Amino acid sequence: EVQMVQSGAELKEPGESLKISCKGSGYSFTTHWIAWVRQMPGKGLEWMGIIWPRDSDARYSPSFRGQVTFSVDKSVTTAYLQWSSLKAADTAIYYCARQADSGLDSWGQGTLVTVSS
Amino acid sequence: SSEVSQPPSVSVSPGQTASITCSGDNLGQKYACWYQQKPGQSPLLLIYQDDQRPSGIPERFSGSKSGNTATLTISGTQAVDEADYYCQAWDGHTAPFGTGTKVSVL
């Protein structure tokens, strides 16, 4: 069974850094892109970009380029999403998902990130 | 901002057919897929590659595309189908989501 398991909720202050994780299991981790998706409170889904675990080739949506960084650690089949300096506007649920056949077929449970002073 | 547009809401009576459209520039040259999201849950893939249904998805969900407009059709809509629905346009490099449609089963 394919599973994407994300790290737990985070409460951070503006200006702090953060790295959240997404562990894939039940499939060949290096042969599927992993996508990151943002959902702000009460709003729709936003595609942030994707990363290819085999060589860490990352493609960012123009809206998120320079704002976040994707990375992977193949040895533990885990993808990461990180911020160097959080803003209140980063408050959202962040999902990771496996990309397959031009669709996101397995989703993590989401990580709630709250940025507040 | 999203490059892909959907109607904000659709209302349907139980047992009737609901259709949700998704429009975007050059959507005809991209693959469309559809997701269902219920409150407090992660999205669920309903349709990929315009009209393909993953295993386990009920047959009442179908997808089609004509020109730059993709359509998700829910036949024989049930109360459990009340949810938010999102399309996504995939061109191999970027994959913006649509603005989302809330389906109400009244």
Short mmCIF file of N, CA and C in Angstrom, two decimals, chain B residues 7-8 14-15 17-18 22-24 34 36 38 46 48-50 59 69 73 77-78 83 96-97 102-103 105:
data_model
loop_
_atom_site.label_atom_id
_atom_site.label_comp_id
_atom_site.label_asym_id
_atom_site.label_seq_id
_atom_site.Cartn_x
_atom_site.Cartn_y
_atom_site.Cartn_z
N PRO B 7 -16.56 27.07 -12.01
CA PRO B 7 -17.67 27.79 -11.37
C PRO B 7 -17.54 27.63 -9.86
N PRO B 8 -17.85 28.66 -9.08
CA PRO B 8 -17.69 28.56 -7.62
C PRO B 8 -18.57 27.51 -6.98
N PRO B 14 -30.45 14.95 -5.41
CA PRO B 14 -30.01 13.54 -5.35
C PRO B 14 -30.54 12.75 -6.55
N GLY B 15 -29.66 11.94 -7.13
CA GLY B 15 -30.04 11.12 -8.26
C GLY B 15 -29.88 11.80 -9.61
N THR B 17 -27.78 14.55 -12.37
CA THR B 17 -26.42 14.66 -12.89
C THR B 17 -25.86 16.05 -12.63
N ALA B 18 -24.63 16.07 -12.12
CA ALA B 18 -23.92 17.34 -11.90
C ALA B 18 -22.75 17.41 -12.88
N CYS B 22 -14.11 23.18 -16.34
CA CYS B 22 -12.77 23.65 -16.01
C CYS B 22 -12.19 24.24 -17.30
N SER B 23 -11.88 25.53 -17.29
CA SER B 23 -11.43 26.19 -18.51
C SER B 23 -10.09 26.86 -18.28
N GLY B 24 -9.24 26.78 -19.28
CA GLY B 24 -7.94 27.43 -19.17
C GLY B 24 -7.26 27.52 -20.51
N TRP B 34 -8.99 15.51 -11.93
CA TRP B 34 -10.00 16.02 -11.02
C TRP B 34 -9.82 15.40 -9.64
N GLN B 36 -11.52 15.33 -5.49
CA GLN B 36 -12.61 15.61 -4.55
C GLN B 36 -11.99 15.87 -3.18
N LYS B 38 -13.28 16.60 0.80
CA LYS B 38 -14.30 16.79 1.82
C LYS B 38 -13.68 17.51 3.02
N LEU B 46 -9.90 11.64 -8.60
CA LEU B 46 -11.08 11.03 -9.21
C LEU B 46 -10.86 10.65 -10.67
N TYR B 48 -7.87 11.09 -14.04
CA TYR B 48 -6.57 11.53 -14.54
C TYR B 48 -6.52 11.36 -16.05
N GLN B 49 -5.57 12.05 -16.69
CA GLN B 49 -5.46 12.01 -18.15
C GLN B 49 -6.81 12.23 -18.83
N ASP B 50 -7.49 13.24 -18.39
CA ASP B 50 -8.76 13.72 -18.96
C ASP B 50 -9.97 12.85 -18.62
N GLU B 59 -18.09 4.44 -10.73
CA GLU B 59 -18.31 4.70 -12.15
C GLU B 59 -19.17 5.94 -12.39
N THR B 69 -11.78 23.15 -22.60
CA THR B 69 -12.67 22.95 -21.45
C THR B 69 -12.76 21.47 -21.09
N THR B 73 -18.29 14.94 -14.69
CA THR B 73 -19.71 14.63 -14.60
C THR B 73 -19.94 13.63 -13.48
N THR B 77 -26.04 11.54 -8.68
CA THR B 77 -25.36 12.15 -7.54
C THR B 77 -25.95 11.69 -6.21
N GLN B 78 -25.07 11.39 -5.28
CA GLN B 78 -25.48 10.96 -3.96
C GLN B 78 -25.10 12.03 -2.92
N ALA B 83 -19.10 18.00 -1.69
CA ALA B 83 -17.68 18.23 -1.44
C ALA B 83 -17.19 19.37 -2.33
N PRO B 96 -1.08 23.83 -12.40
CA PRO B 96 -1.96 24.65 -11.55
C PRO B 96 -3.31 23.98 -11.32
N PHE B 97 -3.85 24.23 -10.14
CA PHE B 97 -5.20 23.77 -9.83
C PHE B 97 -6.21 24.82 -10.29
N LYS B 102 -17.73 24.11 -5.27
CA LYS B 102 -18.43 23.46 -4.17
C LYS B 102 -19.72 22.85 -4.72
N VAL B 103 -19.84 21.54 -4.58
CA VAL B 103 -21.04 20.84 -5.02
C VAL B 103 -21.95 20.62 -3.83
N VAL B 105 -25.57 19.02 -2.62
CA VAL B 105 -26.60 18.06 -2.99
C VAL B 105 -27.84 18.40 -2.17
#
